[in-house]
Amino acid sequence: MGHTICLIPGDGIGPNITEATKLVLAHSGVQIDWIELPAGAGAVDEYGDTLPQKTLDAIAEHRLALKGPLTTPIGGGFSSINVRLRKHFDLFAAVRPIRSLEGIKTRYDDVDLVVLRENTEGMYSGLEHEVVPGVVECLKIITREGSERIARFGFEYARSRGRRKLTVLHKANIMKMTDGLFIECAREMHRKYGEGIEYEEMIVDAGCMQIVRDPSRFDIIMAENLVGDVLSDLCAGLVGGLGVTPGSNIGHDCAIFEAVHGSAPDIAGKGIANPLALIMSGVMMLNHIGEEQCGERIKAAYNAVLAEGRPDEVTRDIGGQAGTLQFAEAICRRM
Ligand code: NAI
């Protein structure tokens, strides 16, 4: 049976890596009808909005999307389309697996953890205003409902994946009310849904030191939105960088899969971006829709390419010379 899935190519390297990802997914044998949708700065001219209604309607209908990165201007301009999408579809859990890969040399060879980020609340919501000239304020809103559902998701995810431990990274020593509520809810959900799963809390600054010293002591790392955002890129650096770190945004009845990285303006248009993080996000999507066999085929193929590590088959960020499509074609050849 075929699947109808929304596709947002996105900005910068987005169109290039989504093309590569479509190629690899098609080779795996899965039948997908893609609905290509506009979003990003490029959508404004034609639709008058960075996130056109047409895109929202299609995702609302099909409840599933694969998304390229979207640029957010710094210090002004339009607000984040990513934040709008996550809030609009209530995609409260960002799941970002971080795994060592054969063939990609880093300081660590035994990393296997998941960053679980609350995706809809906290300072990352960008609720800011000017109090008086020269004084600006950012609101950090944390709710019991939002904190309970991410923690419950975390323990249920841990059980379904056979994971043994969940560590919350927080700053509740300083933000006693907001992060305090977050960990209070995590403790409560551990009591209710965490049977057999070890629970641990760490203040985020010391936690970061522990992550870079010995990532193997972590299993699931859960955090509120902004901390989870920062930790995702930190952890990506443990296993070879942003080019190899996939992700998903999960809600109760909708999911959008995307790489952790952004639109990479420094390499956009050069055809050299690593498509693997989006391809891996595509594998997560296939697992989500019950197409595990096709997902396994892709996984075996990219692992074979990485293990061989031929310079003409992998991209520059992981030590090769290949372009985006060459890497994707190498993966297709192994299937
Ligand atoms: P970035 O992730 O785009 O790039 C950081 C560095 O990693 C750059 O040197 C880039 O070349 C490299 N990189 C990223 N992805 C790569 C890939 N697939 N292959 C090879 N190298 C790769 O982060 P940056 O520069 O901070 O943000 C650029 C834009 O992307 C901003 O507008 C930001 O708001 C947006 N962004 C969007 C995200 C999303 O759509 N989910 C996530 C993160 C950032």
CSV table of C-alpha atoms and ligand atoms in Angstrom, one decimal:
chain,number,residue,atom,x,y,z
A,1,MET,CA,0.0,0.0,0.0
A,2,GLY,CA,1.3,3.5,-0.8
A,3,HIS,CA,1.6,6.4,1.5
A,4,THR,CA,0.7,10.1,0.9
A,5,ILE,CA,3.3,12.3,2.7
A,6,CYS,CA,3.8,16.0,2.7
A,7,LEU,CA,7.2,17.3,1.7
A,8,ILE,CA,8.6,20.7,2.6
A,9,PRO,CA,11.9,21.1,0.7
A,10,GLY,CA,12.8,24.2,2.8
A,11,ASP,CA,15.6,26.8,2.4
A,12,GLY,CA,19.3,26.8,1.8
A,13,ILE,CA,20.6,23.2,1.4
A,14,GLY,CA,17.0,22.0,1.9
A,15,PRO,CA,15.9,21.4,-1.8
A,16,ASN,CA,19.2,19.6,-2.4
A,17,ILE,CA,19.0,17.2,0.5
A,18,THR,CA,15.3,16.5,0.1
A,19,GLU,CA,15.9,15.5,-3.5
A,20,ALA,CA,18.7,13.1,-2.4
A,21,THR,CA,16.4,11.7,0.4
A,22,LYS,CA,13.5,11.1,-2.1
A,23,LEU,CA,15.9,9.2,-4.3
A,24,VAL,CA,17.0,6.9,-1.5
A,25,LEU,CA,13.5,6.3,-0.1
A,26,ALA,CA,12.3,5.4,-3.6
A,27,HIS,CA,15.1,2.9,-4.0
A,28,SER,CA,14.1,1.2,-0.7
A,29,GLY,CA,10.9,0.0,-2.3
A,30,VAL,CA,8.4,2.0,-0.3
A,31,GLN,CA,5.6,3.6,-2.3
A,32,ILE,CA,5.2,7.3,-1.5
A,33,ASP,CA,3.1,10.0,-3.2
A,34,TRP,CA,4.8,13.2,-2.2
A,35,ILE,CA,2.8,16.4,-1.9
A,36,GLU,CA,5.4,19.1,-2.3
A,37,LEU,CA,4.6,22.2,-0.2
A,38,PRO,CA,5.9,25.8,0.1
A,39,ALA,CA,7.3,27.3,3.3
A,40,GLY,CA,10.1,29.7,4.1
A,41,ALA,CA,11.2,33.1,2.9
A,42,GLY,CA,10.7,31.9,-0.7
A,43,ALA,CA,7.0,31.3,-0.1
A,44,VAL,CA,6.3,35.0,0.7
A,45,ASP,CA,6.3,36.3,-2.9
A,46,GLU,CA,3.7,33.8,-4.2
A,47,TYR,CA,1.6,33.2,-1.1
A,48,GLY,CA,2.2,36.3,1.1
A,49,ASP,CA,3.3,34.2,4.1
A,50,THR,CA,6.3,32.1,5.1
A,51,LEU,CA,3.9,29.3,6.1
A,52,PRO,CA,1.1,29.4,3.6
A,53,GLN,CA,-2.4,28.1,4.5
A,54,LYS,CA,-2.1,25.5,1.7
A,55,THR,CA,0.8,23.9,3.6
A,56,LEU,CA,-1.0,23.9,6.9
A,57,ASP,CA,-4.1,22.4,5.2
A,58,ALA,CA,-2.2,19.6,3.5
A,59,ILE,CA,-0.3,18.6,6.8
A,60,ALA,CA,-3.6,18.8,8.7
A,61,GLU,CA,-5.1,16.3,6.2
A,62,HIS,CA,-2.3,13.8,5.9
A,63,ARG,CA,-0.8,14.2,9.5
A,64,LEU,CA,2.7,13.3,8.2
A,65,ALA,CA,5.5,15.3,6.7
A,66,LEU,CA,9.2,15.3,5.9
A,67,LYS,CA,10.7,18.7,6.1
A,68,GLY,CA,13.9,20.4,5.0
A,69,PRO,CA,15.4,23.1,7.1
A,70,LEU,CA,13.9,26.6,7.2
A,71,THR,CA,15.9,29.8,7.7
A,72,THR,CA,15.0,32.1,10.6
A,73,PRO,CA,16.5,35.6,10.4
A,74,ILE,CA,18.7,36.7,13.4
A,75,GLY,CA,17.7,39.6,15.7
A,76,GLY,CA,14.6,40.7,13.6
A,77,GLY,CA,12.5,39.7,10.7
A,78,PHE,CA,9.8,37.0,10.7
A,79,SER,CA,9.4,34.6,13.5
A,80,SER,CA,10.5,31.0,13.3
A,81,ILE,CA,8.4,28.9,10.9
A,82,ASN,CA,9.7,25.8,12.7
A,83,VAL,CA,8.2,27.1,16.0
A,84,ARG,CA,4.9,27.9,14.3
A,85,LEU,CA,4.7,24.4,12.8
A,86,ARG,CA,5.5,22.7,16.0
A,87,LYS,CA,2.9,24.8,17.9
A,88,HIS,CA,0.2,24.6,15.2
A,89,PHE,CA,0.3,20.8,15.1
A,90,ASP,CA,1.1,20.5,18.8
A,91,LEU,CA,4.3,18.4,18.1
A,92,PHE,CA,5.3,18.3,21.7
A,93,ALA,CA,8.1,15.8,21.5
A,94,ALA,CA,11.3,16.2,19.5
A,95,VAL,CA,13.1,12.9,19.4
A,96,ARG,CA,16.7,13.0,18.3
A,97,PRO,CA,18.7,9.8,18.3
A,98,ILE,CA,22.5,10.2,18.5
A,99,ARG,CA,24.6,7.2,17.6
A,100,SER,CA,28.2,6.5,16.8
A,101,LEU,CA,28.5,5.4,13.2
A,102,GLU,CA,31.1,2.9,11.8
A,103,GLY,CA,33.5,4.8,9.5
A,104,ILE,CA,33.0,8.2,11.1
A,105,LYS,CA,35.9,8.7,13.5
A,106,THR,CA,35.2,10.9,16.6
A,107,ARG,CA,36.6,11.0,20.1
A,108,TYR,CA,33.9,8.4,21.1
A,109,ASP,CA,33.0,5.1,19.6
A,110,ASP,CA,30.2,4.0,21.9
A,111,VAL,CA,27.6,6.8,21.8
A,112,ASP,CA,23.9,5.6,21.7
A,113,LEU,CA,21.6,8.1,23.3
A,114,VAL,CA,18.4,10.0,22.5
A,115,VAL,CA,17.8,13.7,23.1
A,116,LEU,CA,14.2,14.2,24.0
A,117,ARG,CA,13.2,17.8,23.8
A,118,GLU,CA,9.9,19.4,24.9
A,119,ASN,CA,9.0,21.2,21.7
A,120,THR,CA,6.2,23.7,22.4
A,121,GLU,CA,6.9,25.7,25.6
A,122,GLY,CA,9.7,27.5,27.5
A,123,MET,CA,11.7,30.5,26.3
A,124,TYR,CA,12.1,29.0,22.8
A,125,SER,CA,8.5,30.1,22.2
A,126,GLY,CA,10.0,33.5,21.6
A,127,LEU,CA,7.4,35.5,23.6
A,128,GLU,CA,9.3,38.7,23.9
A,129,HIS,CA,8.3,42.4,24.3
A,130,GLU,CA,9.8,45.7,25.2
A,131,VAL,CA,8.9,46.7,28.7
A,132,VAL,CA,10.2,50.3,28.4
A,133,PRO,CA,12.8,51.6,25.9
A,134,GLY,CA,16.1,49.9,26.7
A,135,VAL,CA,14.5,47.0,28.7
A,136,VAL,CA,13.2,43.9,26.9
A,137,GLU,CA,11.7,40.8,28.4
A,138,CYS,CA,11.3,37.1,27.3
A,139,LEU,CA,8.6,35.0,28.9
A,140,LYS,CA,9.4,31.4,29.9
A,141,ILE,CA,6.1,29.6,30.3
A,142,ILE,CA,6.1,26.1,31.5
A,143,THR,CA,2.9,24.2,32.2
A,144,ARG,CA,2.1,21.1,34.2
A,145,GLU,CA,0.2,19.7,31.2
A,146,GLY,CA,3.2,20.3,28.8
A,147,SER,CA,5.7,18.9,31.3
A,148,GLU,CA,3.7,15.8,32.2
A,149,ARG,CA,3.1,14.8,28.6
A,150,ILE,CA,6.7,15.0,27.5
A,151,ALA,CA,7.8,13.1,30.6
A,152,ARG,CA,5.1,10.4,30.1
A,153,PHE,CA,6.1,10.2,26.4
A,154,GLY,CA,9.8,9.8,27.6
A,155,PHE,CA,9.1,6.8,29.9
A,156,GLU,CA,6.8,5.2,27.4
A,157,TYR,CA,9.3,5.7,24.6
A,158,ALA,CA,12.0,4.2,26.9
A,159,ARG,CA,10.0,1.1,27.5
A,160,SER,CA,9.0,0.6,23.9
A,161,ARG,CA,12.6,0.9,22.8
A,162,GLY,CA,14.2,-1.1,25.6
A,163,ARG,CA,16.1,1.9,27.0
A,164,ARG,CA,17.2,1.7,30.6
A,165,LYS,CA,17.5,5.2,31.9
A,166,LEU,CA,16.1,8.7,31.5
A,167,THR,CA,18.2,11.8,32.7
A,168,VAL,CA,16.6,15.2,33.0
A,169,LEU,CA,18.9,18.1,32.4
A,170,HIS,CA,17.6,21.3,34.1
A,171,LYS,CA,18.4,24.5,35.9
A,172,ALA,CA,15.9,24.2,38.7
A,173,ASN,CA,18.4,25.5,41.2
A,174,ILE,CA,18.0,29.0,39.6
A,175,MET,CA,14.7,28.7,37.8
A,176,LYS,CA,13.0,27.2,40.7
A,177,MET,CA,9.4,27.6,39.5
A,178,THR,CA,9.7,26.8,35.8
A,179,ASP,CA,12.4,24.1,35.7
A,180,GLY,CA,11.2,23.2,39.2
A,181,LEU,CA,7.7,22.3,37.8
A,182,PHE,CA,9.4,20.5,34.9
A,183,ILE,CA,11.3,18.1,37.2
A,184,GLU,CA,8.4,17.8,39.6
A,185,CYS,CA,6.3,16.4,36.7
A,186,ALA,CA,9.2,14.2,35.5
A,187,ARG,CA,9.4,12.6,39.0
A,188,GLU,CA,5.6,12.1,39.1
A,189,MET,CA,5.6,10.5,35.6
A,190,HIS,CA,8.5,8.3,36.6
A,191,ARG,CA,6.4,7.0,39.5
A,192,LYS,CA,3.4,6.3,37.3
A,193,TYR,CA,5.0,5.2,34.0
A,194,GLY,CA,8.7,4.6,34.7
A,195,GLU,CA,8.7,1.1,36.1
A,196,GLY,CA,12.0,-0.6,35.4
A,197,ILE,CA,13.5,2.6,34.1
A,198,GLU,CA,16.2,4.4,36.0
A,199,TYR,CA,15.5,8.1,36.6
A,200,GLU,CA,18.2,10.7,37.1
A,201,GLU,CA,18.4,14.5,37.3
A,202,MET,CA,21.4,16.7,36.6
A,203,ILE,CA,21.9,20.5,36.6
A,204,VAL,CA,22.5,21.3,32.9
A,205,ASP,CA,25.9,22.9,33.2
A,206,ALA,CA,27.5,20.0,35.0
A,207,GLY,CA,25.4,17.7,32.8
A,208,CYS,CA,27.1,19.1,29.7
A,209,MET,CA,30.5,18.4,31.2
A,210,GLN,CA,29.4,14.8,31.9
A,211,ILE,CA,28.2,14.4,28.4
A,212,VAL,CA,31.5,15.4,26.8
A,213,ARG,CA,33.5,13.5,29.3
A,214,ASP,CA,31.6,10.2,29.0
A,215,PRO,CA,28.5,10.1,26.7
A,216,SER,CA,28.1,6.4,27.3
A,217,ARG,CA,26.7,7.0,30.7
A,218,PHE,CA,23.6,8.6,29.1
A,219,ASP,CA,20.6,6.9,27.5
A,220,ILE,CA,17.7,9.3,27.1
A,221,ILE,CA,18.4,12.9,27.9
A,222,MET,CA,15.2,14.9,28.4
A,223,ALA,CA,15.0,18.7,28.7
A,224,GLU,CA,12.8,21.7,28.2
A,225,ASN,CA,12.7,23.4,24.8
A,226,LEU,CA,15.7,25.7,24.8
A,227,VAL,CA,18.1,23.4,26.7
A,228,GLY,CA,17.0,20.6,24.4
A,229,ASP,CA,17.8,22.7,21.4
A,230,VAL,CA,21.3,23.4,22.6
A,231,LEU,CA,21.9,19.8,23.8
A,232,SER,CA,20.9,18.4,20.4
A,233,ASP,CA,23.8,20.2,18.6
A,234,LEU,CA,26.2,19.4,21.4
A,235,CYS,CA,25.4,15.7,21.1
A,236,ALA,CA,25.5,15.8,17.3
A,237,GLY,CA,29.1,16.8,17.8
A,238,LEU,CA,29.8,13.6,19.6
A,239,VAL,CA,29.1,11.4,16.6
A,240,GLY,CA,30.3,13.3,13.6
A,241,GLY,CA,28.2,16.5,13.4
A,242,LEU,CA,25.0,17.9,12.1
A,243,GLY,CA,25.2,16.0,8.8
A,244,VAL,CA,24.5,12.7,10.6
A,245,THR,CA,21.9,13.6,13.2
A,246,PRO,CA,18.2,12.9,12.5
A,247,GLY,CA,15.1,14.0,14.3
A,248,SER,CA,11.4,13.9,14.5
A,249,ASN,CA,8.7,16.2,15.9
A,250,ILE,CA,5.9,14.0,17.3
A,251,GLY,CA,2.4,15.0,18.4
A,252,HIS,CA,-0.6,12.8,19.4
A,253,ASP,CA,-1.9,12.6,15.8
A,254,CYS,CA,0.7,14.2,13.6
A,255,ALA,CA,4.4,13.9,13.0
A,256,ILE,CA,7.0,15.9,11.1
A,257,PHE,CA,10.4,14.4,10.5
A,258,GLU,CA,13.5,16.6,9.9
A,259,ALA,CA,17.2,16.7,10.5
A,260,VAL,CA,18.6,18.6,13.5
A,261,HIS,CA,20.6,20.9,11.3
A,262,GLY,CA,19.6,24.2,9.7
A,263,SER,CA,19.7,25.6,6.2
A,264,ALA,CA,23.5,25.8,6.3
A,265,PRO,CA,23.7,29.1,4.3
A,266,ASP,CA,27.5,28.8,4.1
A,267,ILE,CA,27.3,25.8,1.8
A,268,ALA,CA,23.9,26.3,0.2
A,269,GLY,CA,23.8,26.0,-3.6
A,270,LYS,CA,27.1,24.2,-3.8
A,271,GLY,CA,25.7,20.6,-3.9
A,272,ILE,CA,28.0,19.5,-1.1
A,273,ALA,CA,25.7,19.2,1.9
A,274,ASN,CA,25.5,15.9,3.6
A,275,PRO,CA,22.0,14.4,3.0
A,276,LEU,CA,22.4,11.6,5.6
A,277,ALA,CA,20.7,13.4,8.5
A,278,LEU,CA,17.6,13.9,6.5
A,279,ILE,CA,17.8,10.3,5.0
A,280,MET,CA,18.0,9.0,8.6
A,281,SER,CA,15.0,11.2,9.5
A,282,GLY,CA,13.3,9.5,6.6
A,283,VAL,CA,14.1,6.1,8.1
A,284,MET,CA,12.6,7.2,11.4
A,285,MET,CA,9.5,8.2,9.4
A,286,LEU,CA,9.4,4.8,7.7
A,287,ASN,CA,9.5,3.1,11.1
A,288,HIS,CA,6.7,5.4,12.3
A,289,ILE,CA,4.4,4.3,9.5
A,290,GLY,CA,5.2,0.6,9.8
A,291,GLU,CA,7.6,0.3,6.9
A,292,GLU,CA,10.4,-1.0,9.0
A,293,GLN,CA,11.8,-3.4,6.3
A,294,CYS,CA,12.4,-0.5,3.9
A,295,GLY,CA,13.9,1.5,6.7
A,296,GLU,CA,16.3,-1.4,7.5
A,297,ARG,CA,17.3,-1.7,3.9
A,298,ILE,CA,18.3,2.0,3.8
A,299,LYS,CA,20.1,1.7,7.2
A,300,ALA,CA,22.1,-1.3,6.1
A,301,ALA,CA,23.0,0.6,2.8
A,302,TYR,CA,24.2,3.8,4.4
A,303,ASN,CA,26.1,1.8,7.1
A,304,ALA,CA,27.9,-0.1,4.3
A,305,VAL,CA,28.8,3.2,2.5
A,306,LEU,CA,30.1,4.8,5.7
A,307,ALA,CA,32.0,1.6,6.7
A,308,GLU,CA,33.8,1.6,3.4
A,309,GLY,CA,34.3,5.3,3.6
A,310,ARG,CA,35.3,5.9,0.0
A,311,PRO,CA,36.1,9.6,-0.6
A,312,ASP,CA,34.1,9.6,-3.8
A,313,GLU,CA,31.0,8.3,-2.0
A,314,VAL,CA,30.8,10.4,1.2
A,315,THR,CA,30.5,14.2,1.7
A,316,ARG,CA,33.2,16.6,2.9
A,317,ASP,CA,31.9,17.1,6.4
A,318,ILE,CA,32.7,13.4,7.2
A,319,GLY,CA,36.0,13.3,5.3
A,320,GLY,CA,35.1,12.6,1.7
A,321,GLN,CA,34.8,14.5,-1.5
A,322,ALA,CA,31.4,13.5,-2.8
A,323,GLY,CA,28.5,15.8,-3.5
A,324,THR,CA,25.1,15.4,-2.0
A,325,LEU,CA,23.6,13.4,-4.9
A,326,GLN,CA,26.7,11.2,-5.2
A,327,PHE,CA,26.4,10.2,-1.6
A,328,ALA,CA,22.7,9.4,-2.1
A,329,GLU,CA,23.5,7.4,-5.3
A,330,ALA,CA,26.1,5.4,-3.4
A,331,ILE,CA,23.5,4.5,-0.8
A,332,CYS,CA,21.1,3.4,-3.6
A,333,ARG,CA,23.8,1.2,-5.1
A,334,ARG,CA,24.1,-0.8,-1.9
A,335,MET,CA,20.4,-1.6,-1.7
B,1,NAI,P1,23.1,25.0,10.5
B,1,NAI,O1,22.8,23.8,11.2
B,1,NAI,O2,22.4,25.4,9.3
B,1,NAI,O3,24.7,25.0,10.2
B,1,NAI,C1,25.7,24.9,11.2
B,1,NAI,C2,27.0,24.4,10.5
B,1,NAI,O4,26.8,23.0,10.2
B,1,NAI,C3,27.4,25.1,9.2
B,1,NAI,O5,28.8,25.2,9.1
B,1,NAI,C4,26.8,24.1,8.2
B,1,NAI,O6,27.5,24.2,6.9
B,1,NAI,C5,27.0,22.8,8.8
B,1,NAI,N1,26.0,21.9,8.4
B,1,NAI,C6,24.7,21.8,8.7
B,1,NAI,N2,24.0,20.9,8.1
B,1,NAI,C7,24.9,20.3,7.3
B,1,NAI,C8,24.8,19.2,6.3
B,1,NAI,N3,23.7,18.5,6.1
B,1,NAI,N4,25.9,18.8,5.7
B,1,NAI,C9,27.1,19.5,5.9
B,1,NAI,N5,27.3,20.5,6.8
B,1,NAI,C10,26.2,20.9,7.4
B,1,NAI,O7,23.0,26.2,11.7
B,1,NAI,P2,23.1,27.7,11.6
B,1,NAI,O8,24.1,28.2,10.6
B,1,NAI,O9,23.1,28.2,13.0
B,1,NAI,O10,21.6,28.2,11.0
B,1,NAI,C11,21.3,28.5,9.7
B,1,NAI,C12,19.9,28.7,9.5
B,1,NAI,O11,19.1,27.5,9.7
B,1,NAI,C13,19.3,29.7,10.5
B,1,NAI,O12,18.4,30.6,9.8
B,1,NAI,C14,18.6,28.9,11.5
B,1,NAI,O13,17.5,29.6,12.1
B,1,NAI,C15,18.1,27.7,10.7
B,1,NAI,N6,17.8,26.5,11.4
B,1,NAI,C16,16.8,25.8,11.0
B,1,NAI,C17,16.5,24.6,11.6
B,1,NAI,C18,15.3,23.8,11.1
B,1,NAI,O14,14.7,24.1,10.1
B,1,NAI,N7,14.9,22.8,11.8
B,1,NAI,C19,17.3,24.0,12.7
B,1,NAI,C20,18.5,24.9,13.0
B,1,NAI,C21,18.7,26.0,12.4
